[in-house]
Amino acid sequence: MNRRDFLKTTLLAGLVTHGLKSHGAPAARPNILFIMTDDQGPWSWGGGHPDARTPNIDHLRTEGVHLANYFATCPVCSPARASMLTSRYPTEFGFADILGSNVDPPGLDAAFPVWPRELKGAGYRTGHLGKWHLGEVDASHPNAFGYDYFAGWRHGAGISKDPIIEIDGVEREVKGYTPDILTDLALDFIGKDEDNPFLLSLHFWAPHANTKNKTPDGDRTWLPVSDADWDLFKDITPTLPEPRHPDLDVPRANRMTREYLASVHSVDRNLGRVLAALESNGQADNTIVIFTSDHGFNMAHHGIWHKGNGRWLLKTDQGNRPNLWDNSLRAPAIIRWPGKIVAGSTVTHTTSCLDWFPSLLSLVGVPHPDGATLRGQDFSPLLRGETPAWNDDFFIQYDQRDTLPGSANMRGYRTPEWKLVRDFRNTGMDELYHLAEDPGELENLIASEEPSVKAALAMLSEKLTGMMALVKDPLVS
């Protein structure tokens, strides 16, 4: 089925059947468009990479607030996404690694309070498009978490062209490039004639590498992407972050970087389509637009590619390197709400995926649920240029299971100046970085005898132990 026929038949049958909205008086509460990419490094847009081409993300930044120090609680997909919905740490909802068909628990427990359900209860029309990765079982379906409509994938990854998509509980192949198809779905959803405001979670699968399409030698690839995206990058020799890293496989890193940046551009191009639709429909001023990613990504940083379950990108070593480096945790985060928040501003305080729950409800005037434990902070005052009391410390959890070589039980504690990482499974793998002087985390100071370093280590160790006790981390007895 091609994209045009798809929109005329299956999609239109699945959504509420109304004509295009005339968009007169704004709704009492603003719409929310929550755009999340997959595996997007903080360096892949906005001048962070000299070869990146992201004009629409960059423009959104000039019109919104940039959360410059935004982090995930965990450097892999499922737990980071669950923290975003629940405002809880990974071990609190039971998984600190990616979910799959053969792991326990099989999905996120729908008993947890989540902000989409709170918005639905406040009268929002809710939809989730794209990647879910919080359980393939029916009990963990997006519909159980407050989304009225779902079109996408319950599992974690797929392909960049001609995907098989679940629509109204039925899986079908749709012809076309995956980011374009998701955007077609989004444009139809936001164009419906409804009195209630909408919440649309548009979760692109890009720039995640393909799990089915691979290079002829079996390597991961981000191709195919459309000519509009690939033509900008296919002939470049990209800039690498550490080109002289010992034993780096430079040709492979160049090939991967070209493909990755083209995949990022496919998201950026489709972001432009959505923003243009909001403008033409008269919805832009009454829509909170959020652009973020589930976590960060490495592309030849530290000699690896991937995220917390990093893979060496070396000529002689293709094994795994579990990590809690900032490049695996930090993600882009931009919020635009014309006339309501400070356009073109930057928040340098530490924020995280835990903060969406309290912040979004505060922004739209929906009460926080009674009795719910929310670990995040409400950053809505920061968006208005206010200076509330703020905690810039951050706690991190990651358990890489035995399904991959190099399994680990990692916990981290980060302040703006220091970061401590402890591996409770493997001895001799702890790390300490002085971020104020070494933001690239290139020098591990864990064995330093310098008094100031030892004092920092003692302080971070105490704070790490305290947070693990607070959340009843299973690694503490």
Short mmCIF file of C-alpha atoms in Angstrom, two decimals:
data_model
loop_
_atom_site.label_atom_id
_atom_site.label_comp_id
_atom_site.label_asym_id
_atom_site.label_seq_id
_atom_site.Cartn_x
_atom_site.Cartn_y
_atom_site.Cartn_z
CA MET A 1 0.00 0.00 0.00
CA ASN A 2 1.43 3.40 -0.92
CA ARG A 3 1.30 6.47 1.31
CA ARG A 4 -1.54 8.18 -0.60
CA ASP A 5 -3.83 5.16 -0.51
CA PHE A 6 -2.86 4.55 3.10
CA LEU A 7 -4.00 8.03 4.13
CA LYS A 8 -7.24 7.73 2.19
CA THR A 9 -8.23 4.41 3.68
CA THR A 10 -6.68 2.99 6.83
CA LEU A 11 -5.64 6.21 8.51
CA LEU A 12 -8.81 8.15 7.92
CA ALA A 13 -10.86 5.21 9.13
CA GLY A 14 -8.79 4.96 12.30
CA LEU A 15 -8.97 8.60 13.37
CA VAL A 16 -11.97 10.63 14.38
CA THR A 17 -13.80 11.37 11.14
CA HIS A 18 -14.19 15.13 10.88
CA GLY A 19 -13.24 17.67 8.25
CA LEU A 20 -10.33 20.07 8.47
CA LYS A 21 -10.54 22.53 11.31
CA SER A 22 -11.35 26.16 10.68
CA HIS A 23 -9.18 27.10 13.69
CA GLY A 24 -11.08 30.04 15.02
CA ALA A 25 -10.94 30.84 18.74
CA PRO A 26 -8.12 29.08 20.61
CA ALA A 27 -8.91 26.30 23.04
CA ALA A 28 -8.93 27.07 26.77
CA ARG A 29 -5.75 25.04 27.16
CA PRO A 30 -2.92 24.89 24.61
CA ASN A 31 -2.25 21.93 22.36
CA ILE A 32 0.90 19.93 23.08
CA LEU A 33 3.03 18.49 20.29
CA PHE A 34 5.70 16.31 21.92
CA ILE A 35 8.27 15.30 19.29
CA MET A 36 10.84 12.72 20.34
CA THR A 37 13.59 11.32 18.17
CA ASP A 38 15.51 8.10 18.81
CA ASP A 39 19.26 8.01 19.54
CA GLN A 40 19.91 11.66 18.71
CA GLY A 41 23.21 12.94 20.05
CA PRO A 42 23.39 16.44 21.53
CA TRP A 43 26.07 17.31 18.99
CA SER A 44 24.03 16.47 15.86
CA TRP A 45 22.19 19.78 15.39
CA GLY A 46 22.44 23.53 15.96
CA GLY A 47 26.08 23.96 15.10
CA GLY A 48 27.21 21.07 17.29
CA HIS A 49 28.61 19.33 14.22
CA PRO A 50 30.03 21.28 11.28
CA ASP A 51 28.40 18.94 8.77
CA ALA A 52 24.92 18.81 10.34
CA ARG A 53 22.05 20.37 8.40
CA THR A 54 19.13 21.06 10.76
CA PRO A 55 17.56 24.41 9.76
CA ASN A 56 14.16 23.62 11.31
CA ILE A 57 15.50 22.46 14.65
CA ASP A 58 17.77 25.50 14.70
CA HIS A 59 14.85 27.80 13.90
CA LEU A 60 12.74 26.22 16.62
CA ARG A 61 15.54 26.97 19.04
CA THR A 62 15.46 30.68 18.10
CA GLU A 63 11.72 30.73 18.83
CA GLY A 64 11.80 28.69 22.02
CA VAL A 65 13.79 27.80 25.10
CA HIS A 66 16.78 25.50 24.80
CA LEU A 67 17.43 23.19 27.76
CA ALA A 68 21.18 23.00 27.26
CA ASN A 69 21.88 20.50 30.05
CA TYR A 70 19.04 18.04 29.56
CA PHE A 71 19.74 14.38 30.42
CA ALA A 72 18.14 10.95 30.42
CA THR A 73 18.04 8.87 33.59
CA CYS A 74 19.39 5.92 31.61
CA PRO A 75 21.39 5.85 28.34
CA VAL A 76 19.13 3.36 26.50
CA CYS A 77 15.62 3.56 25.09
CA SER A 78 13.02 1.78 27.25
CA PRO A 79 14.00 3.03 30.72
CA ALA A 80 14.61 6.58 29.49
CA ARG A 81 11.16 6.65 27.86
CA ALA A 82 9.49 5.17 30.94
CA SER A 83 11.16 7.79 33.15
CA MET A 84 9.87 10.47 30.80
CA LEU A 85 6.29 9.24 31.26
CA THR A 86 6.34 8.36 34.98
CA SER A 87 8.88 10.78 36.52
CA ARG A 88 10.43 7.76 38.27
CA TYR A 89 13.88 6.17 38.15
CA PRO A 90 14.41 2.94 36.18
CA THR A 91 14.66 0.53 39.12
CA GLU A 92 11.46 2.01 40.56
CA PHE A 93 9.43 0.73 37.61
CA GLY A 94 11.50 -2.42 37.30
CA PHE A 95 13.84 -2.16 34.31
CA ALA A 96 17.13 -0.35 33.78
CA ASP A 97 17.77 -1.79 30.32
CA ILE A 98 15.83 -2.11 27.09
CA LEU A 99 12.66 -4.20 27.01
CA GLY A 100 12.18 -7.07 24.61
CA SER A 101 9.99 -10.08 24.01
CA ASN A 102 12.05 -12.35 26.27
CA VAL A 103 12.76 -10.18 29.30
CA ASP A 104 11.06 -9.61 32.63
CA PRO A 105 9.08 -7.45 33.18
CA PRO A 106 7.45 -7.63 29.75
CA GLY A 107 6.47 -3.96 29.84
CA LEU A 108 5.78 -0.85 31.87
CA ASP A 109 3.06 -1.37 34.48
CA ALA A 110 0.03 0.72 33.55
CA ALA A 111 -0.69 1.29 37.25
CA PHE A 112 1.98 4.01 37.32
CA PRO A 113 0.63 7.55 37.01
CA VAL A 114 1.69 9.12 33.68
CA TRP A 115 1.12 12.60 32.32
CA PRO A 116 -0.68 11.59 29.07
CA ARG A 117 -3.40 9.98 31.18
CA GLU A 118 -3.67 13.12 33.31
CA LEU A 119 -4.05 15.25 30.18
CA LYS A 120 -6.68 12.93 28.78
CA GLY A 121 -8.58 13.26 32.05
CA ALA A 122 -8.41 17.04 31.65
CA GLY A 123 -10.12 16.84 28.27
CA TYR A 124 -7.23 16.44 25.84
CA ARG A 125 -7.57 14.43 22.64
CA THR A 126 -4.53 12.17 22.79
CA GLY A 127 -2.48 10.30 20.21
CA HIS A 128 0.84 8.49 20.06
CA LEU A 129 2.57 8.00 16.71
CA GLY A 130 5.75 6.03 16.15
CA LYS A 131 8.04 4.19 18.52
CA TRP A 132 6.74 2.98 21.89
CA HIS A 133 9.23 0.38 23.23
CA LEU A 134 7.58 0.12 26.64
CA GLY A 135 6.22 -3.38 26.17
CA GLU A 136 4.81 -5.46 23.35
CA VAL A 137 2.11 -7.03 25.53
CA ASP A 138 -1.44 -5.65 25.45
CA ALA A 139 -1.26 -4.64 29.13
CA SER A 140 1.48 -2.14 28.24
CA HIS A 141 -0.12 -0.79 25.06
CA PRO A 142 -0.17 3.02 24.66
CA ASN A 143 -3.96 2.93 25.04
CA ALA A 144 -3.43 1.81 28.66
CA PHE A 145 -1.49 5.00 29.40
CA GLY A 146 -3.98 7.59 28.24
CA TYR A 147 -3.50 7.63 24.48
CA ASP A 148 -6.78 7.40 22.59
CA TYR A 149 -5.09 6.70 19.28
CA PHE A 150 -1.92 4.76 18.42
CA ALA A 151 -0.16 4.16 15.15
CA GLY A 152 3.39 2.86 15.34
CA TRP A 153 5.52 0.10 16.83
CA ARG A 154 5.36 -1.47 20.24
CA HIS A 155 8.88 -2.87 19.78
CA GLY A 156 12.14 -0.97 19.78
CA ALA A 157 13.38 -0.69 16.21
CA GLY A 158 12.58 -1.31 12.57
CA ILE A 159 13.48 -0.01 9.13
CA SER A 160 13.67 3.39 7.48
CA LYS A 161 11.55 2.54 4.42
CA ASP A 162 8.33 0.59 3.81
CA PRO A 163 7.70 -0.12 7.51
CA ILE A 164 5.10 -2.41 8.98
CA ILE A 165 2.95 -0.22 11.25
CA GLU A 166 0.27 -1.11 13.76
CA ILE A 167 -2.88 0.90 13.03
CA ASP A 168 -5.94 0.27 15.22
CA GLY A 169 -4.40 -2.99 16.39
CA VAL A 170 -3.67 -4.29 12.88
CA GLU A 171 -0.17 -4.40 11.42
CA ARG A 172 0.26 -3.49 7.75
CA GLU A 173 3.07 -2.46 5.45
CA VAL A 174 3.00 1.15 4.30
CA LYS A 175 5.11 2.16 1.33
CA GLY A 176 7.38 5.16 1.73
CA TYR A 177 10.11 6.53 3.98
CA THR A 178 9.32 6.01 7.65
CA PRO A 179 9.78 9.64 8.85
CA ASP A 180 7.56 10.91 6.02
CA ILE A 181 4.83 8.38 6.85
CA LEU A 182 4.81 9.34 10.52
CA THR A 183 4.57 12.99 9.56
CA ASP A 184 1.62 12.26 7.26
CA LEU A 185 -0.10 10.66 10.24
CA ALA A 186 0.73 13.64 12.43
CA LEU A 187 -0.58 16.18 9.93
CA ASP A 188 -3.89 14.36 9.75
CA PHE A 189 -4.17 14.15 13.54
CA ILE A 190 -3.51 17.84 14.22
CA GLY A 191 -5.81 18.86 11.36
CA LYS A 192 -8.97 17.33 12.83
CA ASP A 193 -11.92 19.56 13.68
CA GLU A 194 -12.17 19.13 17.43
CA ASP A 195 -13.22 21.44 20.23
CA ASN A 196 -10.78 19.88 22.71
CA PRO A 197 -7.05 20.61 22.65
CA PHE A 198 -4.77 17.82 21.49
CA LEU A 199 -1.76 16.05 22.90
CA LEU A 200 0.21 14.39 20.13
CA SER A 201 3.32 12.39 20.96
CA LEU A 202 5.20 12.07 17.66
CA HIS A 203 8.04 9.65 18.31
CA PHE A 204 10.26 9.32 15.26
CA TRP A 205 12.28 6.16 14.97
CA ALA A 206 15.09 8.08 13.20
CA PRO A 207 18.00 8.49 13.62
CA HIS A 208 18.13 4.95 15.05
CA ALA A 209 20.05 2.58 12.79
CA ASN A 210 18.13 -0.06 10.86
CA THR A 211 17.77 -3.45 12.47
CA LYS A 212 16.80 -5.21 9.22
CA ASN A 213 18.51 -3.31 6.43
CA LYS A 214 22.28 -3.75 6.70
CA THR A 215 25.36 -3.17 4.60
CA PRO A 216 26.52 -6.04 2.32
CA ASP A 217 29.00 -7.12 5.02
CA GLY A 218 26.29 -7.17 7.69
CA ASP A 219 27.09 -3.86 9.37
CA ARG A 220 24.45 -1.47 10.72
CA THR A 221 23.22 1.20 8.32
CA TRP A 222 20.83 4.15 8.48
CA LEU A 223 20.02 3.83 4.77
CA PRO A 224 17.87 4.07 2.82
CA VAL A 225 16.79 7.66 3.33
CA SER A 226 15.15 9.86 0.73
CA ASP A 227 17.25 11.70 -1.87
CA ALA A 228 16.24 14.97 -0.19
CA ASP A 229 18.22 13.83 2.83
CA TRP A 230 20.99 11.65 1.39
CA ASP A 231 22.13 14.01 -1.38
CA LEU A 232 23.39 16.51 1.22
CA PHE A 233 25.78 14.02 2.80
CA LYS A 234 26.66 11.21 0.40
CA ASP A 235 29.83 12.83 -0.92
CA ILE A 236 31.23 14.55 2.19
CA THR A 237 34.20 13.53 4.28
CA PRO A 238 32.65 14.24 7.69
CA THR A 239 34.41 15.77 10.65
CA LEU A 240 35.07 13.18 13.37
CA PRO A 241 35.22 14.17 17.06
CA GLU A 242 38.42 12.24 17.81
CA PRO A 243 39.97 11.35 14.43
CA ARG A 244 43.28 10.35 16.04
CA HIS A 245 41.74 8.01 18.58
CA PRO A 246 43.99 4.93 18.72
CA ASP A 247 42.99 2.24 16.21
CA LEU A 248 39.81 4.09 15.14
CA ASP A 249 38.24 2.60 12.01
CA VAL A 250 38.06 5.92 10.17
CA PRO A 251 36.44 4.71 6.90
CA ARG A 252 33.67 2.98 8.87
CA ALA A 253 33.23 6.01 11.12
CA ASN A 254 32.98 8.29 8.06
CA ARG A 255 30.37 6.07 6.44
CA MET A 256 28.31 5.86 9.62
CA THR A 257 28.49 9.60 10.25
CA ARG A 258 27.28 10.43 6.74
CA GLU A 259 24.32 8.10 7.10
CA TYR A 260 23.51 9.24 10.64
CA LEU A 261 23.49 12.94 9.71
CA ALA A 262 21.24 12.17 6.74
CA SER A 263 18.83 10.39 9.08
CA VAL A 264 18.85 13.39 11.43
CA HIS A 265 18.08 15.59 8.43
CA SER A 266 15.07 13.41 7.59
CA VAL A 267 13.64 14.29 11.00
CA ASP A 268 14.49 17.96 10.58
CA ARG A 269 12.83 18.12 7.16
CA ASN A 270 9.65 16.58 8.55
CA LEU A 271 9.73 18.84 11.59
CA GLY A 272 9.51 21.68 9.07
CA ARG A 273 6.40 20.13 7.56
CA VAL A 274 4.67 19.92 10.95
CA LEU A 275 5.61 23.46 11.97
CA ALA A 276 4.36 24.78 8.62
CA ALA A 277 1.04 22.99 9.13
CA LEU A 278 0.60 24.58 12.57
CA GLU A 279 1.21 27.98 11.03
CA SER A 280 -1.17 27.48 8.11
CA ASN A 281 -3.91 26.10 10.37
CA GLY A 282 -3.62 28.98 12.83
CA GLN A 283 -2.55 26.65 15.64
CA ALA A 284 1.05 27.76 16.15
CA ASP A 285 0.43 30.34 18.87
CA ASN A 286 -1.72 27.95 20.89
CA THR A 287 0.52 24.90 20.64
CA ILE A 288 3.40 23.99 22.94
CA VAL A 289 5.96 22.36 20.66
CA ILE A 290 8.57 20.16 22.32
CA PHE A 291 11.53 18.69 20.46
CA THR A 292 13.74 16.20 22.27
CA SER A 293 15.23 12.70 22.11
CA ASP A 294 15.13 9.69 24.39
CA HIS A 295 18.87 9.90 25.17
CA GLY A 296 22.16 10.77 23.50
CA PHE A 297 24.46 9.01 21.09
CA ASN A 298 28.16 8.55 20.32
CA MET A 299 29.63 8.56 16.84
CA ALA A 300 33.36 7.91 17.20
CA HIS A 301 33.36 9.73 20.54
CA HIS A 302 35.66 7.81 22.90
CA GLY A 303 36.26 5.39 20.02
CA ILE A 304 32.74 3.94 20.16
CA TRP A 305 29.42 4.27 18.40
CA HIS A 306 25.96 3.79 19.94
CA LYS A 307 24.73 4.81 23.39
CA GLY A 308 25.04 3.31 26.89
CA ASN A 309 25.47 -0.13 25.34
CA GLY A 310 28.31 1.28 23.23
CA ARG A 311 30.16 -0.68 20.55
CA TRP A 312 33.84 -0.10 19.86
CA LEU A 313 34.43 1.53 16.49
CA LEU A 314 37.97 0.23 16.16
CA LYS A 315 39.85 -1.78 13.56
CA THR A 316 40.66 -4.63 15.93
CA ASP A 317 37.89 -4.48 18.56
CA GLN A 318 34.17 -4.61 17.83
CA GLY A 319 33.10 -5.50 21.38
CA ASN A 320 30.95 -3.58 23.82
CA ARG A 321 31.75 -0.68 26.12
CA PRO A 322 28.97 -0.01 28.65
CA ASN A 323 29.14 3.64 29.67
CA LEU A 324 27.46 6.59 31.32
CA TRP A 325 29.30 9.27 29.35
CA ASP A 326 27.46 12.54 28.88
CA ASN A 327 27.22 11.93 25.14
CA SER A 328 25.09 8.86 25.90
CA LEU A 329 22.88 10.70 28.40
CA ARG A 330 22.55 14.27 27.14
CA ALA A 331 19.86 14.91 24.52
CA PRO A 332 18.48 17.92 22.65
CA ALA A 333 15.52 19.61 24.32
CA ILE A 334 13.64 22.67 23.03
CA ILE A 335 10.23 24.06 24.08
CA ARG A 336 8.35 26.67 22.05
CA TRP A 337 5.19 28.45 23.20
CA PRO A 338 4.84 31.84 21.49
CA GLY A 339 4.19 34.73 23.84
CA LYS A 340 4.22 32.51 26.95
CA ILE A 341 7.89 31.64 27.46
CA VAL A 342 11.12 33.50 26.76
CA ALA A 343 11.87 32.97 23.05
CA GLY A 344 15.50 32.49 22.06
CA SER A 345 16.65 31.81 25.62
CA THR A 346 18.81 29.06 27.09
CA VAL A 347 18.38 27.28 30.41
CA THR A 348 21.72 26.06 31.75
CA HIS A 349 20.36 24.38 34.87
CA THR A 350 20.41 20.58 34.79
CA THR A 351 17.07 19.20 33.62
CA SER A 352 16.03 15.66 32.83
CA CYS A 353 13.39 13.37 31.41
CA LEU A 354 11.99 13.13 34.94
CA ASP A 355 10.87 16.75 34.69
CA TRP A 356 8.31 16.48 31.87
CA PHE A 357 5.53 15.16 34.10
CA PRO A 358 5.44 18.02 36.64
CA SER A 359 6.45 20.69 34.12
CA LEU A 360 3.88 19.95 31.40
CA LEU A 361 1.00 19.72 33.84
CA SER A 362 2.04 23.03 35.38
CA LEU A 363 2.35 24.70 31.98
CA VAL A 364 -1.22 23.84 31.00
CA GLY A 365 -2.80 24.21 34.43
CA VAL A 366 -3.60 20.55 35.14
CA PRO A 367 -3.19 19.55 38.81
CA HIS A 368 -0.58 17.00 39.73
CA PRO A 369 -2.19 13.67 40.67
CA ASP A 370 -2.79 13.18 44.38
CA GLY A 371 -0.37 10.81 46.04
CA ALA A 372 1.88 10.33 43.00
CA THR A 373 5.62 10.17 43.59
CA LEU A 374 7.26 12.49 41.06
CA ARG A 375 11.06 12.55 41.11
CA GLY A 376 11.36 15.38 38.61
CA GLN A 377 11.39 19.13 39.12
CA ASP A 378 8.94 21.62 37.59
CA PHE A 379 11.01 23.64 35.12
CA SER A 380 8.12 25.82 33.93
CA PRO A 381 9.39 28.84 35.94
CA LEU A 382 12.76 28.53 34.16
CA LEU A 383 10.98 28.83 30.81
CA ARG A 384 9.53 32.17 31.93
CA GLY A 385 12.93 33.51 32.93
CA GLU A 386 12.34 33.11 36.66
CA THR A 387 15.03 31.95 39.11
CA PRO A 388 13.53 29.32 41.43
CA ALA A 389 15.58 27.23 43.82
CA TRP A 390 17.02 24.41 41.74
CA ASN A 391 18.93 21.18 42.31
CA ASP A 392 21.48 20.63 39.54
CA ASP A 393 22.57 17.21 40.80
CA PHE A 394 21.55 14.16 38.80
CA PHE A 395 21.35 10.40 39.52
CA ILE A 396 21.77 7.77 36.78
CA GLN A 397 21.03 4.04 36.54
CA TYR A 398 21.93 1.47 33.89
CA ASP A 399 22.01 -2.34 33.98
CA GLN A 400 23.37 -3.91 30.81
CA ARG A 401 22.10 -7.46 30.88
CA ASP A 402 24.01 -10.61 30.06
CA THR A 403 22.46 -10.64 26.58
CA LEU A 404 25.44 -8.51 25.47
CA PRO A 405 29.15 -9.01 26.16
CA GLY A 406 30.40 -6.55 28.72
CA SER A 407 27.35 -6.65 30.99
CA ALA A 408 27.36 -4.13 33.81
CA ASN A 409 25.41 -2.68 36.75
CA MET A 410 26.26 1.01 36.58
CA ARG A 411 25.16 3.86 38.81
CA GLY A 412 26.22 7.47 38.43
CA TYR A 413 25.97 10.76 40.25
CA ARG A 414 26.57 14.00 38.36
CA THR A 415 26.95 17.59 39.46
CA PRO A 416 27.81 20.47 37.13
CA GLU A 417 31.45 20.08 38.24
CA TRP A 418 31.99 16.35 38.83
CA LYS A 419 30.68 12.94 37.80
CA LEU A 420 31.14 9.60 39.52
CA VAL A 421 30.30 6.28 37.83
CA ARG A 422 30.40 3.01 39.75
CA ASP A 423 30.09 -0.43 38.17
CA PHE A 424 28.74 -2.78 40.83
CA ARG A 425 29.30 -5.85 38.67
CA ASN A 426 32.85 -5.36 37.40
CA THR A 427 35.77 -4.43 39.64
CA GLY A 428 38.24 -1.80 38.49
CA MET A 429 35.74 -0.07 36.18
CA ASP A 430 34.71 2.91 38.31
CA GLU A 431 35.17 6.37 36.80
CA LEU A 432 35.51 9.93 38.12
CA TYR A 433 35.58 12.98 35.87
CA HIS A 434 36.16 16.63 36.67
CA LEU A 435 33.59 18.00 34.24
CA ALA A 436 34.48 21.64 34.91
CA GLU A 437 37.95 21.03 33.46
CA ASP A 438 37.32 17.91 31.37
CA PRO A 439 33.82 18.13 29.80
CA GLY A 440 34.75 15.45 27.27
CA GLU A 441 35.36 12.95 30.08
CA LEU A 442 38.77 11.99 28.74
CA GLU A 443 40.70 11.62 32.01
CA ASN A 444 39.50 9.16 34.63
CA LEU A 445 40.61 10.47 38.05
CA ILE A 446 39.25 7.60 40.15
CA ALA A 447 42.75 6.62 41.41
CA SER A 448 44.00 10.16 41.96
CA GLU A 449 45.64 10.99 45.29
CA GLU A 450 45.07 14.73 44.86
CA PRO A 451 43.28 15.95 48.03
CA SER A 452 40.66 17.96 46.16
CA VAL A 453 39.87 14.98 43.94
CA LYS A 454 39.62 12.62 46.92
CA ALA A 455 37.28 15.08 48.62
CA ALA A 456 35.09 15.21 45.52
CA LEU A 457 35.05 11.42 45.34
CA ALA A 458 33.95 11.14 48.98
CA MET A 459 31.20 13.72 48.46
CA LEU A 460 29.87 12.05 45.30
CA SER A 461 30.04 8.58 46.88
CA GLU A 462 27.91 9.75 49.79
CA LYS A 463 25.35 11.37 47.49
CA LEU A 464 25.24 8.32 45.22
CA THR A 465 24.65 6.00 48.18
CA GLY A 466 21.94 8.32 49.47
CA MET A 467 20.04 8.34 46.18
CA MET A 468 20.29 4.57 45.82
CA ALA A 469 18.79 4.21 49.29
CA LEU A 470 16.05 6.75 48.54
CA VAL A 471 14.78 4.85 45.48
CA LYS A 472 15.38 1.45 47.10
CA ASP A 473 17.86 0.49 44.41
CA PRO A 474 18.24 -3.33 44.44
CA LEU A 475 22.03 -2.94 44.34
CA VAL A 476 22.05 -1.68 47.92
CA SER A 477 21.53 -4.20 50.68
#
